[in-house]
Amino acid sequence: MTWLWFFAKIGVALGIIFSLGPVCIMGDRKISAWIQGRVGPNRVGPWGTFQPIADILKLMMKEVIVPDGVDKVLFLGGPLIVFIAPVFGYCVIPFGNQIGEEKLQVVNLDIGLLFIMSVLSVGVYGITLGGWASNNKFSLMGSLRASAQLISYELTFGLTMLLVVMMSASADPLKSASVDLSKIVLHQAEYGWNIFGGATWWGLPSGLIGFVLLFTCAMAENNRLPFDMAECEAELVGGYHTEYSGMGFAMYMFSEYCSMILSASLIVTLFLGGWSFPYLTDPADHSFLAGVISIGVFFTKICIILFLYIQLRWTLPRFRYDQVMSLGWKTFLPLALVNIGYMAVIGVFLEKP
Amino acid sequence: MDPIFLIASAVALASAVNMVTQRNPVYSAVFLLVGFLAVAVTFLSLSAPFLAAIHVVVYTGAIMVLFLFVIMLLNLKPEELGAEYPIETRAPIAVLCAAMFGMMSWAILSDPSLAIPAKAPNATWGSVEEVGLLLFNVYALPFELISLLIIVAMFGALVLAKKRLSNVEATS
């Protein structure tokens, strides 16, 4: 029975990624058309909804071209690394409440938050190595930019996660802080979402700033448009995937959406209360129906965040490279540090038993 | 012994050997990366999850990205790497390293207090909470001193890397 549960949970987690991935690709094209006043893809299936399937079929049929002078092992391995990382990271995301004795989370790690951080940081090697192996100056520039960007934004990313851990601690001095993601969600279900400051209204500015920081850093780490310095076509042809065609390119593209979904789930889990919603979910209710409702709530929240992601992509112009760097180091890092300091002061002075 | 520990340490050793023997620096970096991940798995199997996670975040997430960044930025061609050292140079170094390795393993293996216990003393041993409590209670002073050391090192790096202001103004 436990094995059945295990496989069912893996199925749901993979289902969220692999069903939302094509939906994201489709949404990206439809929403961009909507924003730009175009029609968008409308030929394949009703309203063009089968377009992603047609896209993937086309990419699968295309010849995989391995150009002369590339480093074959890393050239073919790069897309694999970048594809595996987000899927791996999804196994610690709590995508629902408990059903009976089973927590709706593939594995319940004590080090959940740290695990996500390590997985996210390993993902960039796919981009870096793939770009280097292409033996192309533009690809190399793209991969160098990707690694520089990751290092710059990972600091703020980590500090914001620390903020969440501090918020999960400050409400109840008897409960110690936790990096266990399911505990972070339970805390929010009980005391209020972290974006509104967790347990105390004094934390409101801290929570809002933290949310904006995490959202932007996640965008920068996924190389999404205002931050897609690694592939910006105006300067670098196609960046790290210039030399890729067929499935290699498809895996880079699909993994970008997968890591977007992972980041969206992380944002929802850390700041927007995970699977909880006032009056709709009850942390103490472990029935089957409540579990399904909690999965639905989580799924809806991810979709809203993904919509924001896509909308921002088509609304904001791309930053210049030095602007990305100075934003990361001179604005976000100090802001995150001050934010943590503020939360620490609140935690010490207001929450004394 | 735990089979996961055995497999992970075998992978770590194999990738360490590969890292040293590769000609291409990027491949060396990749094997070092695999080695780091394998070492993290050995930490996990020795019930030190916090250490494993931090090992991956710090070493593979930050330090190796920087290493790879520099290696790729230089992008050395095979002819620029230079010839291999002759066997007369390599043999004594190998003997020296082997002697050091032997001495260290003798010292470690002969001390019973350093032996790996069969299982962890309790369930939460090595967890984030336990490590945090130790760091901020028992070892608070050394911990703060290390952070001071890191700040000093950071300032040193800044001073070394910073161009003189007059030069910057002259070029811009």
Short mmCIF file of C-alpha atoms in Angstrom, two decimals:
data_model
loop_
_atom_site.label_atom_id
_atom_site.label_comp_id
_atom_site.label_asym_id
_atom_site.label_seq_id
_atom_site.Cartn_x
_atom_site.Cartn_y
_atom_site.Cartn_z
CA MET A 1 0.00 0.00 0.00
CA THR A 2 2.78 2.42 0.85
CA TRP A 3 4.41 1.61 -2.49
CA LEU A 4 1.16 2.34 -4.26
CA TRP A 5 0.99 5.70 -2.50
CA PHE A 6 4.60 6.39 -3.38
CA PHE A 7 4.01 5.81 -7.09
CA ALA A 8 0.73 7.74 -7.01
CA LYS A 9 2.51 10.73 -5.48
CA ILE A 10 5.32 10.55 -8.04
CA GLY A 11 2.60 10.41 -10.70
CA VAL A 12 0.94 13.58 -9.41
CA ALA A 13 4.25 15.44 -9.08
CA LEU A 14 5.42 14.46 -12.57
CA GLY A 15 1.90 15.10 -13.86
CA ILE A 16 2.01 18.69 -12.60
CA ILE A 17 5.33 19.30 -14.38
CA PHE A 18 4.67 17.46 -17.63
CA SER A 19 1.10 18.61 -18.05
CA LEU A 20 1.80 22.22 -17.16
CA GLY A 21 4.90 22.34 -19.39
CA PRO A 22 3.06 22.18 -22.74
CA VAL A 23 0.27 24.32 -21.29
CA CYS A 24 2.91 26.92 -20.46
CA ILE A 25 4.34 26.82 -23.97
CA MET A 26 0.86 27.22 -25.38
CA GLY A 27 0.02 29.94 -22.85
CA ASP A 28 3.22 31.76 -23.67
CA ARG A 29 2.28 31.94 -27.34
CA LYS A 30 -1.38 32.75 -26.79
CA ILE A 31 -0.76 35.40 -24.12
CA SER A 32 2.00 37.00 -26.18
CA ALA A 33 -0.41 37.18 -29.11
CA TRP A 34 -3.09 38.63 -26.87
CA ILE A 35 -0.71 41.28 -25.49
CA GLN A 36 0.58 42.20 -28.93
CA GLY A 37 -2.87 42.28 -30.53
CA ARG A 38 -2.28 39.24 -32.74
CA VAL A 39 -4.36 36.08 -33.13
CA GLY A 40 -1.65 33.60 -32.19
CA PRO A 41 -1.56 29.93 -33.17
CA ASN A 42 -5.10 28.88 -34.20
CA ARG A 43 -4.71 26.17 -36.86
CA VAL A 44 -4.03 22.90 -35.01
CA GLY A 45 -7.05 21.62 -33.12
CA PRO A 46 -9.78 23.77 -31.59
CA TRP A 47 -8.42 27.33 -31.03
CA GLY A 48 -4.96 26.01 -31.78
CA THR A 49 -4.77 24.09 -28.52
CA PHE A 50 -2.88 21.15 -30.06
CA GLN A 51 -0.09 23.44 -31.20
CA PRO A 52 2.42 22.26 -28.53
CA ILE A 53 1.93 18.64 -29.66
CA ALA A 54 2.60 19.66 -33.23
CA ASP A 55 5.67 21.62 -32.08
CA ILE A 56 7.09 18.66 -30.21
CA LEU A 57 6.38 16.28 -33.10
CA LYS A 58 8.17 18.62 -35.47
CA LEU A 59 11.18 18.91 -33.18
CA MET A 60 11.34 15.13 -32.71
CA MET A 61 11.35 14.50 -36.46
CA LYS A 62 14.12 17.00 -37.09
CA GLU A 63 17.65 15.75 -37.58
CA VAL A 64 19.92 16.16 -34.56
CA ILE A 65 22.83 18.04 -36.01
CA VAL A 66 26.10 17.69 -34.14
CA PRO A 67 28.38 20.26 -35.75
CA ASP A 68 32.09 19.66 -36.36
CA GLY A 69 34.36 20.81 -33.57
CA VAL A 70 31.87 20.38 -30.75
CA ASP A 71 32.68 18.35 -27.67
CA LYS A 72 30.25 15.48 -28.29
CA VAL A 73 29.82 14.14 -24.75
CA LEU A 74 29.09 17.48 -23.14
CA PHE A 75 27.17 18.74 -26.17
CA LEU A 76 24.68 15.90 -25.80
CA GLY A 77 24.89 15.78 -21.99
CA GLY A 78 24.12 19.47 -21.42
CA PRO A 79 20.41 19.29 -22.31
CA LEU A 80 20.06 16.19 -20.12
CA ILE A 81 21.48 17.86 -16.99
CA VAL A 82 19.36 20.94 -17.43
CA PHE A 83 16.27 18.78 -17.93
CA ILE A 84 16.77 16.45 -14.96
CA ALA A 85 17.40 19.13 -12.32
CA PRO A 86 13.91 20.70 -12.06
CA VAL A 87 12.19 17.30 -12.15
CA PHE A 88 14.46 16.12 -9.35
CA GLY A 89 13.67 19.23 -7.32
CA TYR A 90 9.95 18.60 -7.53
CA CYS A 91 10.13 15.57 -5.25
CA VAL A 92 10.27 17.71 -2.08
CA ILE A 93 7.50 20.19 -2.97
CA PRO A 94 4.40 19.54 -0.82
CA PHE A 95 1.62 19.75 -3.41
CA GLY A 96 -1.25 19.02 -1.03
CA ASN A 97 -2.32 18.33 2.52
CA GLN A 98 -2.42 14.88 4.09
CA ILE A 99 -4.74 12.09 2.95
CA GLY A 100 -5.02 9.74 5.91
CA GLU A 101 -1.46 9.09 7.04
CA GLU A 102 0.17 10.02 3.74
CA LYS A 103 1.60 13.49 3.28
CA LEU A 104 1.09 14.64 -0.30
CA GLN A 105 4.77 15.14 -0.98
CA VAL A 106 6.95 12.58 -2.73
CA VAL A 107 9.61 12.56 -0.03
CA ASN A 108 9.42 14.52 3.19
CA LEU A 109 13.00 15.69 3.67
CA ASP A 110 14.09 17.59 6.77
CA ILE A 111 16.40 19.60 4.55
CA GLY A 112 13.74 20.34 1.91
CA LEU A 113 14.61 24.00 1.36
CA LEU A 114 18.34 23.32 1.16
CA PHE A 115 17.67 20.44 -1.22
CA ILE A 116 15.76 22.76 -3.57
CA MET A 117 18.59 25.28 -3.43
CA SER A 118 21.18 22.67 -4.33
CA VAL A 119 19.08 21.29 -7.18
CA LEU A 120 18.49 24.75 -8.62
CA SER A 121 22.20 25.49 -8.54
CA VAL A 122 23.11 22.22 -10.27
CA GLY A 123 20.72 22.99 -13.14
CA VAL A 124 22.87 25.80 -14.47
CA TYR A 125 25.64 23.35 -15.36
CA GLY A 126 23.54 22.10 -18.26
CA ILE A 127 23.50 25.58 -19.77
CA THR A 128 27.12 26.31 -18.96
CA LEU A 129 28.55 23.02 -20.26
CA GLY A 130 26.26 22.89 -23.29
CA GLY A 131 27.27 26.40 -24.31
CA TRP A 132 30.96 25.66 -23.87
CA ALA A 133 30.77 22.35 -25.74
CA SER A 134 29.20 24.08 -28.75
CA ASN A 135 32.62 25.58 -29.53
CA ASN A 136 31.02 28.83 -30.57
CA LYS A 137 31.94 32.26 -29.25
CA PHE A 138 28.34 33.37 -28.87
CA SER A 139 27.36 30.18 -27.04
CA LEU A 140 30.32 30.58 -24.71
CA MET A 141 29.32 34.17 -23.96
CA GLY A 142 25.80 32.95 -23.22
CA SER A 143 26.96 30.27 -20.82
CA LEU A 144 29.36 32.63 -19.06
CA ARG A 145 26.51 35.08 -18.58
CA ALA A 146 24.27 32.31 -17.26
CA SER A 147 26.79 31.28 -14.61
CA ALA A 148 27.58 34.87 -13.60
CA GLN A 149 23.89 35.59 -13.28
CA LEU A 150 23.29 32.47 -11.21
CA ILE A 151 26.04 33.37 -8.73
CA SER A 152 24.80 36.94 -8.41
CA TYR A 153 21.17 36.09 -7.82
CA GLU A 154 21.64 32.94 -5.77
CA LEU A 155 22.79 35.05 -2.80
CA THR A 156 19.56 37.02 -2.66
CA PHE A 157 17.62 33.83 -3.34
CA GLY A 158 19.22 32.13 -0.34
CA LEU A 159 18.75 35.15 1.91
CA THR A 160 15.05 35.33 1.03
CA MET A 161 14.67 31.65 1.87
CA LEU A 162 16.32 32.42 5.20
CA LEU A 163 13.68 35.12 5.72
CA VAL A 164 10.97 32.50 5.25
CA VAL A 165 12.62 30.22 7.80
CA MET A 166 12.77 33.11 10.27
CA MET A 167 9.08 33.90 9.68
CA SER A 168 8.17 30.30 10.34
CA ALA A 169 9.91 30.55 13.69
CA SER A 170 8.81 33.91 15.03
CA ALA A 171 5.17 33.02 15.71
CA ASP A 172 5.64 30.37 18.33
CA PRO A 173 8.83 30.46 20.39
CA LEU A 174 8.28 26.85 21.41
CA LYS A 175 8.39 25.64 17.82
CA SER A 176 11.83 25.88 16.33
CA ALA A 177 12.42 27.17 12.83
CA SER A 178 12.38 24.63 10.10
CA VAL A 179 13.69 24.17 6.59
CA ASP A 180 11.15 21.38 6.13
CA LEU A 181 8.82 22.61 3.38
CA SER A 182 5.72 20.83 4.67
CA LYS A 183 6.18 22.46 8.09
CA ILE A 184 6.58 25.87 6.46
CA VAL A 185 3.26 25.38 4.67
CA LEU A 186 1.52 24.13 7.83
CA HIS A 187 2.77 27.19 9.69
CA GLN A 188 1.30 29.44 7.02
CA ALA A 189 -2.00 27.57 7.04
CA GLU A 190 -2.22 28.15 10.77
CA TYR A 191 -0.90 31.70 11.21
CA GLY A 192 -1.21 33.44 7.84
CA TRP A 193 0.72 33.57 4.61
CA ASN A 194 4.31 34.73 4.63
CA ILE A 195 3.67 37.38 1.97
CA PHE A 196 1.54 39.18 4.59
CA GLY A 197 4.29 38.85 7.17
CA GLY A 198 3.48 35.44 8.58
CA ALA A 199 2.17 35.61 12.10
CA THR A 200 2.50 39.33 12.81
CA TRP A 201 1.37 42.40 10.87
CA TRP A 202 4.74 43.95 11.68
CA GLY A 203 6.19 41.52 9.20
CA LEU A 204 4.05 42.83 6.32
CA PRO A 205 6.71 45.03 4.66
CA SER A 206 9.25 42.29 5.12
CA GLY A 207 6.96 39.71 3.55
CA LEU A 208 6.08 41.87 0.56
CA ILE A 209 9.70 42.78 -0.15
CA GLY A 210 10.73 39.16 0.30
CA PHE A 211 8.09 38.00 -2.16
CA VAL A 212 9.16 40.50 -4.81
CA LEU A 213 12.82 39.59 -4.27
CA LEU A 214 12.17 35.84 -4.52
CA PHE A 215 9.99 36.27 -7.59
CA THR A 216 12.55 38.38 -9.41
CA CYS A 217 15.47 36.17 -8.42
CA ALA A 218 13.61 33.07 -9.57
CA MET A 219 13.02 34.80 -12.88
CA ALA A 220 16.70 35.66 -13.15
CA GLU A 221 17.78 32.12 -12.30
CA ASN A 222 15.44 30.66 -14.93
CA ASN A 223 16.79 33.06 -17.56
CA ARG A 224 13.35 34.39 -18.33
CA LEU A 225 12.95 37.38 -20.56
CA PRO A 226 13.77 40.54 -18.67
CA PHE A 227 16.81 38.56 -17.47
CA ASP A 228 17.48 36.27 -20.43
CA MET A 229 21.03 37.54 -20.87
CA ALA A 230 22.20 34.00 -21.65
CA GLU A 231 20.31 33.84 -24.94
CA CYS A 232 19.41 37.40 -25.88
CA GLU A 233 19.10 37.13 -29.63
CA ALA A 234 19.94 40.76 -30.36
CA GLU A 235 23.49 40.31 -29.09
CA LEU A 236 24.29 36.60 -29.01
CA VAL A 237 22.34 35.04 -31.93
CA GLY A 238 20.72 32.38 -29.70
CA GLY A 239 23.11 32.33 -26.76
CA TYR A 240 23.95 28.96 -25.29
CA HIS A 241 21.61 27.03 -27.61
CA THR A 242 22.77 28.60 -30.89
CA GLU A 243 24.21 25.29 -32.16
CA TYR A 244 21.37 23.09 -30.96
CA SER A 245 18.66 21.78 -33.22
CA GLY A 246 15.85 19.24 -32.93
CA MET A 247 15.54 17.52 -29.57
CA GLY A 248 18.56 19.26 -28.01
CA PHE A 249 16.89 22.61 -28.47
CA ALA A 250 13.52 21.16 -27.46
CA MET A 251 14.96 19.92 -24.17
CA TYR A 252 16.49 23.31 -23.40
CA MET A 253 13.21 25.01 -24.17
CA PHE A 254 11.09 22.51 -22.24
CA SER A 255 13.42 22.55 -19.25
CA GLU A 256 13.12 26.32 -19.10
CA TYR A 257 9.39 25.84 -18.60
CA CYS A 258 9.97 23.00 -16.14
CA SER A 259 12.23 25.13 -13.97
CA MET A 260 9.69 27.92 -14.26
CA ILE A 261 7.07 25.55 -12.83
CA LEU A 262 9.45 24.46 -10.06
CA SER A 263 10.17 28.11 -9.18
CA ALA A 264 6.48 28.97 -9.24
CA SER A 265 5.76 26.05 -6.89
CA LEU A 266 8.57 27.20 -4.62
CA ILE A 267 7.22 30.77 -4.54
CA VAL A 268 3.73 29.47 -3.77
CA THR A 269 5.07 27.15 -1.06
CA LEU A 270 7.25 29.74 0.62
CA PHE A 271 5.15 32.88 0.40
CA LEU A 272 1.61 32.16 -0.77
CA GLY A 273 0.63 29.48 1.71
CA GLY A 274 1.25 26.41 -0.44
CA TRP A 275 -1.89 24.28 -0.67
CA SER A 276 -3.77 26.28 1.98
CA PHE A 277 -6.56 28.78 1.39
CA PRO A 278 -8.74 30.38 4.09
CA TYR A 279 -12.17 28.69 4.51
CA LEU A 280 -11.39 26.27 1.68
CA THR A 281 -8.79 23.97 3.19
CA ASP A 282 -8.42 22.76 6.75
CA PRO A 283 -4.98 21.51 7.86
CA ALA A 284 -6.62 19.08 10.29
CA ASP A 285 -8.95 17.52 7.70
CA HIS A 286 -7.22 14.45 6.28
CA SER A 287 -10.06 13.07 4.18
CA PHE A 288 -9.64 12.20 0.49
CA LEU A 289 -11.84 15.06 -0.73
CA ALA A 290 -9.93 17.65 1.31
CA GLY A 291 -6.67 16.30 -0.12
CA VAL A 292 -7.94 16.68 -3.69
CA ILE A 293 -9.17 20.21 -2.93
CA SER A 294 -5.76 21.13 -1.51
CA ILE A 295 -4.05 19.85 -4.68
CA GLY A 296 -6.50 21.94 -6.70
CA VAL A 297 -5.72 25.06 -4.65
CA PHE A 298 -1.99 24.51 -5.10
CA PHE A 299 -2.41 23.97 -8.85
CA THR A 300 -4.48 27.16 -9.22
CA LYS A 301 -1.89 29.20 -7.34
CA ILE A 302 0.92 27.88 -9.55
CA CYS A 303 -1.11 28.80 -12.63
CA ILE A 304 -1.58 32.37 -11.38
CA ILE A 305 2.16 32.76 -10.74
CA LEU A 306 2.96 31.28 -14.16
CA PHE A 307 0.56 33.72 -15.79
CA LEU A 308 2.43 36.57 -14.04
CA TYR A 309 5.70 35.15 -15.31
CA ILE A 310 4.48 35.03 -18.91
CA GLN A 311 2.78 38.40 -18.75
CA LEU A 312 5.94 40.05 -17.39
CA ARG A 313 7.96 38.44 -20.17
CA TRP A 314 5.88 40.19 -22.81
CA THR A 315 5.53 43.46 -20.90
CA LEU A 316 9.06 44.35 -19.84
CA PRO A 317 11.96 45.07 -22.19
CA ARG A 318 15.20 43.19 -21.69
CA PHE A 319 17.73 44.66 -19.26
CA ARG A 320 21.22 45.59 -20.32
CA TYR A 321 23.82 43.17 -18.93
CA ASP A 322 25.45 45.66 -16.54
CA GLN A 323 22.00 46.65 -15.30
CA VAL A 324 21.28 43.02 -14.40
CA MET A 325 24.52 42.80 -12.46
CA SER A 326 24.12 46.09 -10.60
CA LEU A 327 20.49 45.27 -9.79
CA GLY A 328 21.56 41.96 -8.28
CA TRP A 329 24.55 43.16 -6.29
CA LYS A 330 23.77 46.78 -5.44
CA THR A 331 20.01 46.71 -4.94
CA PHE A 332 18.76 43.23 -4.18
CA LEU A 333 21.54 41.97 -1.92
CA PRO A 334 21.50 44.97 0.49
CA LEU A 335 17.70 45.00 0.42
CA ALA A 336 17.56 41.32 1.34
CA LEU A 337 20.09 41.84 4.15
CA VAL A 338 18.14 44.79 5.60
CA ASN A 339 14.96 42.76 5.27
CA ILE A 340 16.44 39.90 7.26
CA GLY A 341 17.74 42.32 9.88
CA TYR A 342 14.28 43.87 10.25
CA MET A 343 12.67 40.45 10.62
CA ALA A 344 15.26 39.42 13.20
CA VAL A 345 14.58 42.55 15.27
CA ILE A 346 10.84 41.90 15.10
CA GLY A 347 11.36 38.30 16.04
CA VAL A 348 13.37 39.21 19.11
CA PHE A 349 11.34 42.16 20.43
CA LEU A 350 7.73 41.38 19.58
CA GLU A 351 7.51 37.65 20.01
CA LYS A 352 9.00 37.31 23.47
CA PRO A 353 6.82 34.90 25.48
CA MET B 1 28.68 -1.40 5.64
CA ASP B 2 25.91 0.56 3.97
CA PRO B 3 25.82 -0.27 0.22
CA ILE B 4 24.89 3.33 -0.64
CA PHE B 5 27.98 4.52 1.18
CA LEU B 6 30.15 2.02 -0.70
CA ILE B 7 28.74 2.94 -4.12
CA ALA B 8 28.97 6.68 -3.45
CA SER B 9 32.54 6.48 -2.18
CA ALA B 10 33.54 4.33 -5.17
CA VAL B 11 32.08 6.96 -7.50
CA ALA B 12 33.84 9.71 -5.55
CA LEU B 13 37.21 7.93 -5.80
CA ALA B 14 36.79 7.11 -9.49
CA SER B 15 35.87 10.69 -10.37
CA ALA B 16 38.77 12.00 -8.27
CA VAL B 17 41.20 9.82 -10.26
CA ASN B 18 39.58 10.93 -13.50
CA MET B 19 39.76 14.55 -12.45
CA VAL B 20 43.52 14.38 -11.98
CA THR B 21 44.22 12.41 -15.17
CA GLN B 22 42.07 14.39 -17.61
CA ARG B 23 43.94 16.64 -20.05
CA ASN B 24 41.01 18.97 -20.66
CA PRO B 25 40.44 21.32 -17.71
CA VAL B 26 36.69 21.48 -18.34
CA TYR B 27 36.45 17.69 -18.02
CA SER B 28 38.51 17.87 -14.83
CA ALA B 29 35.98 20.36 -13.49
CA VAL B 30 33.09 18.10 -14.48
CA PHE B 31 34.65 15.12 -12.72
CA LEU B 32 35.29 17.25 -9.64
CA LEU B 33 31.61 18.16 -9.76
CA VAL B 34 30.61 14.48 -9.87
CA GLY B 35 33.01 13.84 -7.00
CA PHE B 36 31.41 16.58 -4.90
CA LEU B 37 27.95 15.14 -5.49
CA ALA B 38 29.16 11.66 -4.56
CA VAL B 39 30.76 12.97 -1.37
CA ALA B 40 27.45 14.64 -0.52
CA VAL B 41 25.76 11.26 -0.87
CA THR B 42 28.30 9.68 1.51
CA PHE B 43 27.49 12.44 4.01
CA LEU B 44 23.80 11.57 3.63
CA SER B 45 24.45 7.89 4.26
CA LEU B 46 26.46 8.83 7.37
CA SER B 47 23.32 10.65 8.65
CA ALA B 48 24.64 14.17 8.17
CA PRO B 49 21.94 15.65 5.89
CA PHE B 50 22.73 19.27 6.75
CA LEU B 51 26.38 18.83 5.86
CA ALA B 52 25.40 17.11 2.59
CA ALA B 53 23.05 19.92 1.54
CA ILE B 54 25.52 22.66 2.44
CA HIS B 55 28.27 20.77 0.64
CA VAL B 56 26.23 20.75 -2.56
CA VAL B 57 25.03 24.36 -2.23
CA VAL B 58 28.45 25.81 -1.47
CA TYR B 59 30.78 23.63 -3.52
CA THR B 60 28.79 22.67 -6.60
CA GLY B 61 26.46 25.66 -6.47
CA ALA B 62 28.94 28.46 -5.96
CA ILE B 63 32.58 27.48 -6.00
CA MET B 64 32.51 25.12 -8.98
CA VAL B 65 30.43 27.57 -11.02
CA LEU B 66 33.19 30.13 -10.44
CA PHE B 67 35.91 27.59 -11.31
CA LEU B 68 34.14 26.64 -14.50
CA PHE B 69 33.57 30.31 -15.28
CA VAL B 70 37.30 31.03 -15.10
CA ILE B 71 38.28 27.88 -17.01
CA MET B 72 35.85 28.72 -19.78
CA LEU B 73 36.86 32.36 -19.85
CA LEU B 74 40.49 31.34 -20.43
CA ASN B 75 39.36 28.58 -22.84
CA LEU B 76 42.83 27.08 -23.27
CA LYS B 77 43.64 25.20 -26.45
CA PRO B 78 45.41 21.84 -26.10
CA GLU B 79 48.70 23.30 -27.39
CA GLU B 80 48.57 26.08 -24.80
CA LEU B 81 48.39 23.59 -21.96
CA GLY B 82 52.04 22.64 -22.44
CA ALA B 83 53.75 19.25 -22.38
CA GLU B 84 53.23 16.74 -19.60
CA TYR B 85 55.78 16.58 -16.83
CA PRO B 86 58.47 13.92 -17.41
CA ILE B 87 58.31 10.68 -15.45
CA GLU B 88 61.34 11.73 -13.33
CA THR B 89 59.28 14.58 -11.88
CA ARG B 90 56.05 12.63 -11.55
CA ALA B 91 57.42 9.52 -9.82
CA PRO B 92 58.80 11.23 -6.67
CA ILE B 93 55.60 13.27 -6.31
CA ALA B 94 53.53 10.10 -6.56
CA VAL B 95 55.69 8.41 -3.89
CA LEU B 96 55.40 11.45 -1.63
CA CYS B 97 51.61 11.58 -2.00
CA ALA B 98 51.29 7.83 -1.38
CA ALA B 99 53.42 8.15 1.76
CA MET B 100 51.28 11.00 3.05
CA PHE B 101 48.08 9.09 2.29
CA GLY B 102 49.46 6.01 4.06
CA MET B 103 50.47 7.98 7.13
CA MET B 104 47.13 9.73 7.38
CA SER B 105 45.09 6.56 6.97
CA TRP B 106 47.31 4.77 9.51
CA ALA B 107 46.77 7.60 11.99
CA ILE B 108 43.02 7.65 11.44
CA LEU B 109 42.53 3.88 11.41
CA SER B 110 44.66 3.26 14.50
CA ASP B 111 42.66 5.72 16.62
CA PRO B 112 39.49 3.97 17.83
CA SER B 113 37.82 7.28 18.78
CA LEU B 114 37.75 8.28 15.10
CA ALA B 115 36.02 5.10 13.95
CA ILE B 116 32.63 5.51 12.25
CA PRO B 117 29.92 4.34 14.68
CA ALA B 118 27.61 1.63 13.38
CA LYS B 119 24.61 3.93 13.60
CA ALA B 120 23.86 7.52 14.58
CA PRO B 121 23.49 8.16 18.35
CA ASN B 122 19.89 9.40 17.92
CA ALA B 123 17.34 10.13 15.22
CA THR B 124 17.89 13.87 14.92
CA TRP B 125 21.68 13.59 14.93
CA GLY B 126 23.18 15.76 12.18
CA SER B 127 19.89 17.52 11.40
CA VAL B 128 19.67 21.26 10.79
CA GLU B 129 18.36 21.94 14.31
CA GLU B 130 21.11 19.98 16.03
CA VAL B 131 23.89 21.56 14.00
CA GLY B 132 22.39 25.02 14.57
CA LEU B 133 22.16 24.49 18.33
CA LEU B 134 25.77 23.33 18.46
CA LEU B 135 27.01 26.20 16.28
CA PHE B 136 25.25 28.95 18.21
CA ASN B 137 25.65 27.58 21.73
CA VAL B 138 28.73 25.44 22.21
CA TYR B 139 30.82 26.74 19.31
CA ALA B 140 29.46 30.31 19.15
CA LEU B 141 32.85 31.98 19.57
CA PRO B 142 34.74 29.97 16.91
CA PHE B 143 31.77 30.40 14.58
CA GLU B 144 31.82 34.19 14.93
CA LEU B 145 35.60 34.25 14.58
CA ILE B 146 35.35 32.34 11.31
CA SER B 147 32.82 34.83 10.00
CA LEU B 148 35.22 37.62 10.95
CA LEU B 149 37.97 35.80 9.07
CA ILE B 150 35.77 35.51 5.99
CA ILE B 151 34.94 39.23 6.09
CA VAL B 152 38.64 40.08 6.30
CA ALA B 153 39.32 37.78 3.34
CA MET B 154 36.49 39.46 1.42
CA PHE B 155 37.96 42.90 2.03
CA GLY B 156 41.35 41.59 0.96
CA ALA B 157 39.89 40.33 -2.30
CA LEU B 158 38.16 43.68 -2.84
CA VAL B 159 41.38 45.62 -2.29
CA LEU B 160 43.30 43.32 -4.63
CA ALA B 161 40.69 43.39 -7.38
CA LYS B 162 39.82 47.07 -7.23
CA LYS B 163 41.39 49.32 -9.82
CA ARG B 164 42.90 52.53 -8.54
CA LEU B 165 40.34 55.30 -8.73
CA SER B 166 42.66 57.65 -10.62
CA ASN B 167 43.18 55.01 -13.35
CA VAL B 168 39.45 54.47 -13.72
CA GLU B 169 38.82 58.17 -14.12
CA ALA B 170 41.63 58.47 -16.63
CA THR B 171 40.21 55.71 -18.85
CA SER B 172 36.59 56.73 -18.69
#
